[in-house]
Amino acid sequence: IAKGSTIEEFKKVYGTQNVSQVDVPLGEGETAKGYQLFPKDPEREMMILFSDDQKELSAFIRSKESKWTILNKIQMGTTLQNVEKLNKAAFKLYGFEWDYGGTVSSYGGGALEQYSSNLTIIFEPSISDENTMKVLGDDEYSSFNKNMIHAKPVVCEIQVRM
């Protein structure tokens, strides 16, 4: 999957039977016409959206069983601490349990900052208790925040724009 890829190329490489046209959820109840790769294989499933001029694409990895890996290190289930180590700096993310919950809002000038316009990482908490309740909603929190760390967030979605 690379910048400039077309749906015809996906069908040729992955097989027509592994590419389906679908409505891709975008958040806040919005959807867009797109494609799903490997709809019957949760380890390889991916959603693809093309720009109107077909020159750019966005890939959405959402299956918890996905084996797709970004930057050779980030995949579904990667911990907040491991992403922070890869970034070589604390970063900011929104609180949980709303449409943009767990979305990285800033890589804080760390190593992942160079990908900030093309890479969106979304986390979900592994623990739900009174401390996790302190990092809910549309406020931004540091990945170093004690309640955020306590929630043991893991990657639950990866979006890549090319």
Short mmCIF file of N, CA and C in Angstrom, two decimals:
data_model
loop_
_atom_site.label_atom_id
_atom_site.label_comp_id
_atom_site.label_asym_id
_atom_site.label_seq_id
_atom_site.Cartn_x
_atom_site.Cartn_y
_atom_site.Cartn_z
N ILE A 1 0.87 -1.17 0.00
CA ILE A 1 0.00 0.00 0.00
C ILE A 1 0.90 1.22 0.00
N ALA A 2 0.72 2.05 -1.01
CA ALA A 2 1.60 3.21 -1.15
C ALA A 2 0.83 4.37 -1.76
N LYS A 3 1.40 5.56 -1.60
CA LYS A 3 0.82 6.75 -2.20
C LYS A 3 0.67 6.50 -3.70
N GLY A 4 -0.48 6.86 -4.24
CA GLY A 4 -0.73 6.66 -5.66
C GLY A 4 -1.36 5.33 -6.01
N SER A 5 -1.50 4.43 -5.02
CA SER A 5 -2.15 3.13 -5.28
C SER A 5 -3.58 3.36 -5.72
N THR A 6 -4.08 2.47 -6.56
CA THR A 6 -5.46 2.56 -7.04
C THR A 6 -6.23 1.33 -6.59
N ILE A 7 -7.53 1.41 -6.65
CA ILE A 7 -8.36 0.27 -6.27
C ILE A 7 -8.12 -0.90 -7.22
N GLU A 8 -7.84 -0.60 -8.48
CA GLU A 8 -7.54 -1.65 -9.45
C GLU A 8 -6.27 -2.41 -9.05
N GLU A 9 -5.27 -1.66 -8.56
CA GLU A 9 -4.03 -2.31 -8.09
C GLU A 9 -4.30 -3.18 -6.87
N PHE A 10 -5.14 -2.69 -5.95
CA PHE A 10 -5.48 -3.50 -4.78
C PHE A 10 -6.15 -4.80 -5.20
N LYS A 11 -7.07 -4.72 -6.16
CA LYS A 11 -7.76 -5.92 -6.64
C LYS A 11 -6.79 -6.88 -7.30
N LYS A 12 -5.85 -6.34 -8.05
CA LYS A 12 -4.87 -7.19 -8.74
C LYS A 12 -3.93 -7.87 -7.73
N VAL A 13 -3.44 -7.10 -6.76
CA VAL A 13 -2.48 -7.63 -5.79
C VAL A 13 -3.15 -8.55 -4.77
N TYR A 14 -4.30 -8.14 -4.24
CA TYR A 14 -4.94 -8.88 -3.15
C TYR A 14 -6.09 -9.79 -3.60
N GLY A 15 -6.49 -9.67 -4.86
CA GLY A 15 -7.60 -10.47 -5.37
C GLY A 15 -8.92 -9.74 -5.25
N THR A 16 -9.70 -9.78 -6.32
CA THR A 16 -10.99 -9.09 -6.35
C THR A 16 -11.89 -9.52 -5.19
N GLN A 17 -11.83 -10.80 -4.83
CA GLN A 17 -12.66 -11.32 -3.74
C GLN A 17 -12.29 -10.72 -2.38
N ASN A 18 -11.12 -10.11 -2.28
CA ASN A 18 -10.66 -9.54 -1.00
C ASN A 18 -10.81 -8.03 -0.94
N VAL A 19 -11.56 -7.44 -1.89
CA VAL A 19 -11.78 -6.00 -1.91
C VAL A 19 -13.28 -5.76 -2.08
N SER A 20 -13.89 -5.12 -1.09
CA SER A 20 -15.33 -4.84 -1.12
C SER A 20 -15.58 -3.36 -0.98
N GLN A 21 -16.59 -2.86 -1.69
CA GLN A 21 -16.99 -1.47 -1.51
C GLN A 21 -17.87 -1.38 -0.28
N VAL A 22 -17.60 -0.40 0.60
CA VAL A 22 -18.32 -0.25 1.87
C VAL A 22 -18.48 1.22 2.22
N ASP A 23 -19.32 1.48 3.21
CA ASP A 23 -19.39 2.80 3.83
C ASP A 23 -18.40 2.79 4.99
N VAL A 24 -17.42 3.67 4.94
CA VAL A 24 -16.39 3.74 5.97
C VAL A 24 -16.82 4.75 7.03
N PRO A 25 -16.94 4.31 8.30
CA PRO A 25 -17.30 5.24 9.37
C PRO A 25 -16.18 6.26 9.61
N LEU A 26 -16.57 7.54 9.72
CA LEU A 26 -15.59 8.61 9.90
C LEU A 26 -15.68 9.27 11.27
N GLY A 27 -16.70 8.97 12.04
CA GLY A 27 -16.91 9.62 13.33
C GLY A 27 -18.09 10.56 13.27
N GLU A 28 -18.67 10.81 14.42
CA GLU A 28 -19.82 11.69 14.55
C GLU A 28 -20.96 11.30 13.60
N GLY A 29 -21.11 10.01 13.34
CA GLY A 29 -22.18 9.50 12.51
C GLY A 29 -21.96 9.63 11.02
N GLU A 30 -20.84 10.20 10.62
CA GLU A 30 -20.53 10.39 9.20
C GLU A 30 -19.88 9.15 8.61
N THR A 31 -20.19 8.89 7.34
CA THR A 31 -19.54 7.80 6.60
C THR A 31 -19.16 8.33 5.21
N ALA A 32 -18.32 7.58 4.54
CA ALA A 32 -17.94 7.91 3.16
C ALA A 32 -17.78 6.60 2.40
N LYS A 33 -18.04 6.64 1.11
CA LYS A 33 -17.86 5.46 0.27
C LYS A 33 -16.37 5.13 0.19
N GLY A 34 -16.05 3.89 0.43
CA GLY A 34 -14.67 3.46 0.40
C GLY A 34 -14.60 1.97 0.14
N TYR A 35 -13.51 1.37 0.55
CA TYR A 35 -13.27 -0.05 0.29
C TYR A 35 -12.74 -0.72 1.55
N GLN A 36 -13.04 -1.99 1.64
CA GLN A 36 -12.52 -2.80 2.73
C GLN A 36 -11.67 -3.91 2.12
N LEU A 37 -10.41 -3.98 2.56
CA LEU A 37 -9.55 -5.07 2.15
C LEU A 37 -9.73 -6.22 3.13
N PHE A 38 -9.79 -7.41 2.63
CA PHE A 38 -9.90 -8.63 3.44
C PHE A 38 -11.05 -8.57 4.45
N PRO A 39 -12.28 -8.35 3.99
CA PRO A 39 -13.41 -8.21 4.91
C PRO A 39 -13.69 -9.47 5.75
N LYS A 40 -13.20 -10.62 5.32
CA LYS A 40 -13.44 -11.86 6.07
C LYS A 40 -12.21 -12.32 6.85
N ASP A 41 -11.19 -11.49 6.90
CA ASP A 41 -9.95 -11.85 7.58
C ASP A 41 -9.55 -10.73 8.54
N PRO A 42 -9.97 -10.82 9.82
CA PRO A 42 -9.71 -9.73 10.76
C PRO A 42 -8.22 -9.42 10.97
N GLU A 43 -7.34 -10.36 10.68
CA GLU A 43 -5.91 -10.10 10.83
C GLU A 43 -5.35 -9.22 9.70
N ARG A 44 -6.08 -9.14 8.57
CA ARG A 44 -5.60 -8.36 7.43
C ARG A 44 -6.58 -7.27 6.99
N GLU A 45 -7.69 -7.16 7.68
CA GLU A 45 -8.73 -6.20 7.34
C GLU A 45 -8.22 -4.76 7.43
N MET A 46 -8.62 -3.96 6.45
CA MET A 46 -8.27 -2.55 6.41
C MET A 46 -9.31 -1.81 5.59
N MET A 47 -9.65 -0.60 5.99
CA MET A 47 -10.56 0.26 5.22
C MET A 47 -9.72 1.27 4.46
N ILE A 48 -10.15 1.57 3.23
CA ILE A 48 -9.43 2.51 2.36
C ILE A 48 -10.42 3.56 1.84
N LEU A 49 -10.02 4.81 1.92
CA LEU A 49 -10.76 5.92 1.32
C LEU A 49 -9.86 6.63 0.34
N PHE A 50 -10.42 7.01 -0.80
CA PHE A 50 -9.68 7.80 -1.78
C PHE A 50 -10.20 9.22 -1.79
N SER A 51 -9.31 10.18 -2.05
CA SER A 51 -9.74 11.57 -2.20
C SER A 51 -10.58 11.66 -3.47
N ASP A 52 -11.31 12.75 -3.59
CA ASP A 52 -12.18 12.93 -4.75
C ASP A 52 -11.41 12.83 -6.07
N ASP A 53 -10.17 13.32 -6.09
CA ASP A 53 -9.39 13.25 -7.32
C ASP A 53 -8.60 11.94 -7.45
N GLN A 54 -8.79 11.03 -6.49
CA GLN A 54 -8.16 9.70 -6.49
C GLN A 54 -6.63 9.75 -6.34
N LYS A 55 -6.08 10.90 -5.96
CA LYS A 55 -4.62 11.02 -5.85
C LYS A 55 -4.10 10.73 -4.46
N GLU A 56 -4.97 10.78 -3.47
CA GLU A 56 -4.58 10.50 -2.10
C GLU A 56 -5.48 9.41 -1.54
N LEU A 57 -4.92 8.65 -0.59
CA LEU A 57 -5.74 7.64 0.06
C LEU A 57 -5.49 7.68 1.55
N SER A 58 -6.49 7.22 2.28
CA SER A 58 -6.38 7.06 3.73
C SER A 58 -6.68 5.61 4.04
N ALA A 59 -5.85 5.03 4.89
CA ALA A 59 -6.04 3.65 5.33
C ALA A 59 -6.41 3.66 6.80
N PHE A 60 -7.43 2.88 7.15
CA PHE A 60 -7.90 2.79 8.53
C PHE A 60 -7.75 1.35 8.99
N ILE A 61 -6.98 1.14 10.05
CA ILE A 61 -6.82 -0.19 10.64
C ILE A 61 -7.59 -0.16 11.94
N ARG A 62 -8.63 -1.01 12.04
CA ARG A 62 -9.50 -0.97 13.21
C ARG A 62 -9.73 -2.33 13.86
N SER A 63 -9.48 -3.40 13.16
CA SER A 63 -9.71 -4.74 13.71
C SER A 63 -8.73 -5.01 14.84
N LYS A 64 -9.23 -5.39 15.99
CA LYS A 64 -8.36 -5.68 17.14
C LYS A 64 -7.41 -6.83 16.86
N GLU A 65 -7.75 -7.67 15.90
CA GLU A 65 -6.92 -8.82 15.56
C GLU A 65 -5.91 -8.51 14.45
N SER A 66 -5.91 -7.27 13.97
CA SER A 66 -5.06 -6.90 12.84
C SER A 66 -3.59 -7.14 13.12
N LYS A 67 -2.89 -7.60 12.10
CA LYS A 67 -1.43 -7.81 12.17
C LYS A 67 -0.67 -6.73 11.40
N TRP A 68 -1.39 -5.76 10.78
CA TRP A 68 -0.72 -4.68 10.08
C TRP A 68 0.15 -3.91 11.08
N THR A 69 1.33 -3.51 10.64
CA THR A 69 2.27 -2.78 11.49
C THR A 69 2.72 -1.51 10.78
N ILE A 70 2.79 -0.43 11.53
CA ILE A 70 3.22 0.86 11.01
C ILE A 70 4.59 1.18 11.62
N LEU A 71 5.49 1.68 10.81
CA LEU A 71 6.84 2.04 11.25
C LEU A 71 7.56 0.87 11.92
N ASN A 72 7.20 -0.33 11.54
CA ASN A 72 7.80 -1.57 12.05
C ASN A 72 7.63 -1.79 13.55
N LYS A 73 6.81 -0.97 14.20
CA LYS A 73 6.67 -1.10 15.66
C LYS A 73 5.26 -0.91 16.19
N ILE A 74 4.42 -0.16 15.49
CA ILE A 74 3.11 0.19 16.03
C ILE A 74 2.04 -0.66 15.36
N GLN A 75 1.27 -1.35 16.20
CA GLN A 75 0.16 -2.16 15.70
C GLN A 75 -0.93 -2.16 16.76
N MET A 76 -2.02 -2.82 16.46
CA MET A 76 -3.11 -2.90 17.42
C MET A 76 -2.59 -3.52 18.71
N GLY A 77 -2.96 -2.90 19.83
CA GLY A 77 -2.53 -3.43 21.12
C GLY A 77 -1.21 -2.88 21.63
N THR A 78 -0.48 -2.09 20.80
CA THR A 78 0.76 -1.48 21.27
C THR A 78 0.41 -0.56 22.44
N THR A 79 1.19 -0.61 23.50
CA THR A 79 0.89 0.17 24.70
C THR A 79 1.27 1.64 24.54
N LEU A 80 0.65 2.46 25.36
CA LEU A 80 0.96 3.89 25.42
C LEU A 80 2.45 4.09 25.70
N GLN A 81 3.00 3.33 26.64
CA GLN A 81 4.41 3.47 27.00
C GLN A 81 5.31 3.11 25.82
N ASN A 82 4.97 2.09 25.05
CA ASN A 82 5.80 1.73 23.90
C ASN A 82 5.76 2.79 22.80
N VAL A 83 4.60 3.40 22.58
CA VAL A 83 4.52 4.49 21.60
C VAL A 83 5.32 5.69 22.11
N GLU A 84 5.25 5.96 23.41
CA GLU A 84 6.01 7.05 23.99
C GLU A 84 7.52 6.80 23.82
N LYS A 85 7.96 5.56 24.01
CA LYS A 85 9.38 5.23 23.81
C LYS A 85 9.79 5.42 22.35
N LEU A 86 8.94 4.98 21.44
CA LEU A 86 9.22 5.15 20.02
C LEU A 86 9.28 6.64 19.65
N ASN A 87 8.41 7.42 20.26
CA ASN A 87 8.36 8.86 20.02
C ASN A 87 9.54 9.58 20.67
N LYS A 88 10.12 8.96 21.68
CA LYS A 88 11.24 9.54 22.44
C LYS A 88 10.83 10.82 23.16
N ALA A 89 9.54 10.93 23.46
CA ALA A 89 9.01 12.09 24.18
C ALA A 89 7.56 11.80 24.57
N ALA A 90 7.13 12.50 25.61
CA ALA A 90 5.71 12.44 25.96
C ALA A 90 4.92 13.10 24.83
N PHE A 91 3.66 12.71 24.69
CA PHE A 91 2.80 13.30 23.68
C PHE A 91 1.44 13.56 24.29
N LYS A 92 0.57 14.21 23.55
CA LYS A 92 -0.77 14.53 24.06
C LYS A 92 -1.82 13.72 23.31
N LEU A 93 -2.85 13.33 24.08
CA LEU A 93 -3.99 12.65 23.48
C LEU A 93 -5.25 13.11 24.19
N TYR A 94 -6.36 12.99 23.49
CA TYR A 94 -7.64 13.39 24.07
C TYR A 94 -8.11 12.33 25.05
N GLY A 95 -8.95 12.77 25.99
CA GLY A 95 -9.56 11.85 26.93
C GLY A 95 -10.45 10.86 26.20
N PHE A 96 -10.84 9.81 26.90
CA PHE A 96 -11.60 8.71 26.30
C PHE A 96 -13.10 8.96 26.30
N GLU A 97 -13.80 8.08 25.60
CA GLU A 97 -15.26 7.97 25.57
C GLU A 97 -15.98 9.15 24.93
N TRP A 98 -15.50 9.56 23.78
CA TRP A 98 -16.22 10.47 22.88
C TRP A 98 -15.69 10.21 21.49
N ASP A 99 -16.22 10.89 20.47
CA ASP A 99 -15.88 10.55 19.09
C ASP A 99 -14.39 10.60 18.78
N TYR A 100 -13.66 11.49 19.40
CA TYR A 100 -12.21 11.57 19.17
C TYR A 100 -11.43 11.05 20.37
N GLY A 101 -12.10 10.30 21.21
CA GLY A 101 -11.48 9.78 22.42
C GLY A 101 -10.24 8.95 22.14
N GLY A 102 -9.18 9.24 22.90
CA GLY A 102 -7.94 8.49 22.78
C GLY A 102 -7.07 8.86 21.59
N THR A 103 -7.49 9.85 20.80
CA THR A 103 -6.74 10.25 19.60
C THR A 103 -5.53 11.10 20.00
N VAL A 104 -4.37 10.76 19.45
CA VAL A 104 -3.18 11.57 19.68
C VAL A 104 -3.41 12.93 19.02
N SER A 105 -3.24 13.99 19.81
CA SER A 105 -3.45 15.35 19.29
C SER A 105 -2.14 16.07 18.99
N SER A 106 -1.06 15.59 19.59
CA SER A 106 0.26 16.19 19.34
C SER A 106 1.33 15.18 19.73
N TYR A 107 2.35 15.06 18.89
CA TYR A 107 3.47 14.17 19.21
C TYR A 107 4.53 14.89 20.02
N GLY A 108 4.26 16.12 20.45
CA GLY A 108 5.11 16.84 21.38
C GLY A 108 6.53 17.09 20.90
N GLY A 109 6.72 17.17 19.60
CA GLY A 109 8.05 17.41 19.07
C GLY A 109 8.95 16.18 19.08
N GLY A 110 8.37 15.02 19.38
CA GLY A 110 9.14 13.79 19.42
C GLY A 110 9.40 13.21 18.04
N ALA A 111 9.94 12.01 18.01
CA ALA A 111 10.34 11.37 16.76
C ALA A 111 9.17 11.15 15.80
N LEU A 112 7.95 11.00 16.33
CA LEU A 112 6.78 10.77 15.46
C LEU A 112 6.21 12.07 14.89
N GLU A 113 6.71 13.21 15.37
CA GLU A 113 6.21 14.50 14.89
C GLU A 113 6.32 14.62 13.37
N GLN A 114 7.36 14.04 12.79
CA GLN A 114 7.54 14.12 11.33
C GLN A 114 6.40 13.45 10.56
N TYR A 115 5.63 12.61 11.24
CA TYR A 115 4.50 11.91 10.60
C TYR A 115 3.15 12.51 10.99
N SER A 116 3.16 13.61 11.72
CA SER A 116 1.92 14.12 12.31
C SER A 116 0.82 14.44 11.30
N SER A 117 1.17 14.81 10.09
CA SER A 117 0.12 15.12 9.10
C SER A 117 -0.36 13.86 8.38
N ASN A 118 0.32 12.74 8.59
CA ASN A 118 -0.05 11.51 7.88
C ASN A 118 -0.43 10.35 8.79
N LEU A 119 -0.16 10.46 10.08
CA LEU A 119 -0.38 9.34 10.99
C LEU A 119 -1.23 9.76 12.18
N THR A 120 -2.34 9.06 12.37
CA THR A 120 -3.19 9.25 13.54
C THR A 120 -3.24 7.94 14.29
N ILE A 121 -2.94 8.01 15.58
CA ILE A 121 -3.00 6.84 16.45
C ILE A 121 -4.09 7.10 17.48
N ILE A 122 -4.92 6.09 17.70
CA ILE A 122 -6.01 6.20 18.67
C ILE A 122 -5.86 5.08 19.70
N PHE A 123 -6.00 5.46 20.97
CA PHE A 123 -5.87 4.53 22.07
C PHE A 123 -7.22 4.29 22.75
N GLU A 124 -7.32 3.15 23.44
CA GLU A 124 -8.45 2.89 24.32
C GLU A 124 -7.89 2.37 25.63
N PRO A 125 -8.58 2.65 26.74
CA PRO A 125 -8.07 2.19 28.02
C PRO A 125 -8.26 0.68 28.19
N SER A 126 -7.31 0.05 28.90
CA SER A 126 -7.44 -1.37 29.24
C SER A 126 -8.10 -1.54 30.60
N ILE A 127 -8.08 -0.48 31.40
CA ILE A 127 -8.66 -0.50 32.74
C ILE A 127 -9.75 0.56 32.80
N SER A 128 -10.87 0.20 33.39
CA SER A 128 -11.95 1.17 33.56
C SER A 128 -12.29 1.21 35.05
N ASP A 129 -11.84 2.27 35.70
CA ASP A 129 -12.13 2.45 37.12
C ASP A 129 -12.17 3.94 37.43
N GLU A 130 -12.17 4.30 38.72
CA GLU A 130 -12.29 5.71 39.10
C GLU A 130 -11.13 6.56 38.60
N ASN A 131 -9.94 6.01 38.48
CA ASN A 131 -8.81 6.79 37.96
C ASN A 131 -8.94 7.01 36.45
N THR A 132 -9.42 6.01 35.74
CA THR A 132 -9.65 6.17 34.30
C THR A 132 -10.73 7.22 34.05
N MET A 133 -11.70 7.31 34.95
CA MET A 133 -12.77 8.30 34.82
C MET A 133 -12.21 9.74 34.82
N LYS A 134 -11.01 9.91 35.34
CA LYS A 134 -10.39 11.23 35.40
C LYS A 134 -9.76 11.65 34.07
N VAL A 135 -9.73 10.74 33.10
CA VAL A 135 -9.17 11.06 31.78
C VAL A 135 -10.20 10.77 30.68
N LEU A 136 -11.43 11.18 30.92
CA LEU A 136 -12.50 11.05 29.94
C LEU A 136 -12.82 12.42 29.35
N GLY A 137 -13.41 12.43 28.16
CA GLY A 137 -13.89 13.67 27.58
C GLY A 137 -12.90 14.36 26.67
N ASP A 138 -13.27 15.56 26.23
CA ASP A 138 -12.54 16.24 25.16
C ASP A 138 -11.36 17.09 25.62
N ASP A 139 -10.87 16.87 26.84
CA ASP A 139 -9.64 17.54 27.26
C ASP A 139 -8.43 16.78 26.73
N GLU A 140 -7.30 17.49 26.62
CA GLU A 140 -6.04 16.85 26.23
C GLU A 140 -5.27 16.45 27.49
N TYR A 141 -4.61 15.30 27.40
CA TYR A 141 -3.81 14.79 28.51
C TYR A 141 -2.45 14.37 28.00
N SER A 142 -1.45 14.53 28.84
CA SER A 142 -0.12 14.06 28.51
C SER A 142 -0.08 12.54 28.62
N SER A 143 0.71 11.91 27.78
CA SER A 143 0.91 10.46 27.90
C SER A 143 1.62 10.13 29.21
N PHE A 144 2.16 11.14 29.86
CA PHE A 144 2.85 10.97 31.13
C PHE A 144 1.93 11.21 32.33
N ASN A 145 0.67 11.60 32.08
CA ASN A 145 -0.31 11.83 33.14
C ASN A 145 -0.53 10.55 33.93
N LYS A 146 -0.50 10.62 35.25
CA LYS A 146 -0.59 9.42 36.09
C LYS A 146 -1.89 8.65 35.88
N ASN A 147 -2.99 9.34 35.65
CA ASN A 147 -4.27 8.64 35.42
C ASN A 147 -4.31 8.01 34.03
N MET A 148 -3.67 8.67 33.07
CA MET A 148 -3.58 8.10 31.72
C MET A 148 -2.74 6.82 31.78
N ILE A 149 -1.61 6.88 32.45
CA ILE A 149 -0.75 5.69 32.59
C ILE A 149 -1.51 4.58 33.30
N HIS A 150 -2.25 4.93 34.35
CA HIS A 150 -3.03 3.95 35.11
C HIS A 150 -4.05 3.23 34.23
N ALA A 151 -4.63 3.94 33.26
CA ALA A 151 -5.65 3.35 32.38
C ALA A 151 -5.07 2.30 31.44
N LYS A 152 -3.74 2.22 31.34
CA LYS A 152 -3.04 1.25 30.48
C LYS A 152 -3.60 1.25 29.05
N PRO A 153 -3.59 2.42 28.40
CA PRO A 153 -4.14 2.50 27.04
C PRO A 153 -3.33 1.67 26.03
N VAL A 154 -4.05 1.13 25.07
CA VAL A 154 -3.44 0.40 23.96
C VAL A 154 -4.00 0.93 22.65
N VAL A 155 -3.20 0.80 21.59
CA VAL A 155 -3.65 1.25 20.28
C VAL A 155 -4.87 0.45 19.84
N CYS A 156 -5.93 1.17 19.45
CA CYS A 156 -7.14 0.50 18.96
C CYS A 156 -7.49 0.91 17.53
N GLU A 157 -6.78 1.90 17.01
CA GLU A 157 -7.00 2.31 15.62
C GLU A 157 -5.77 3.06 15.11
N ILE A 158 -5.44 2.81 13.85
CA ILE A 158 -4.35 3.50 13.18
C ILE A 158 -4.88 4.04 11.87
N GLN A 159 -4.62 5.30 11.60
CA GLN A 159 -5.02 5.92 10.34
C GLN A 159 -3.77 6.47 9.66
N VAL A 160 -3.61 6.14 8.39
CA VAL A 160 -2.47 6.61 7.63
C VAL A 160 -2.98 7.29 6.37
N ARG A 161 -2.51 8.51 6.13
CA ARG A 161 -2.88 9.27 4.93
C ARG A 161 -1.67 9.32 4.00
N MET A 162 -1.92 9.01 2.72
CA MET A 162 -0.84 8.99 1.72
C MET A 162 -1.28 9.77 0.49
#
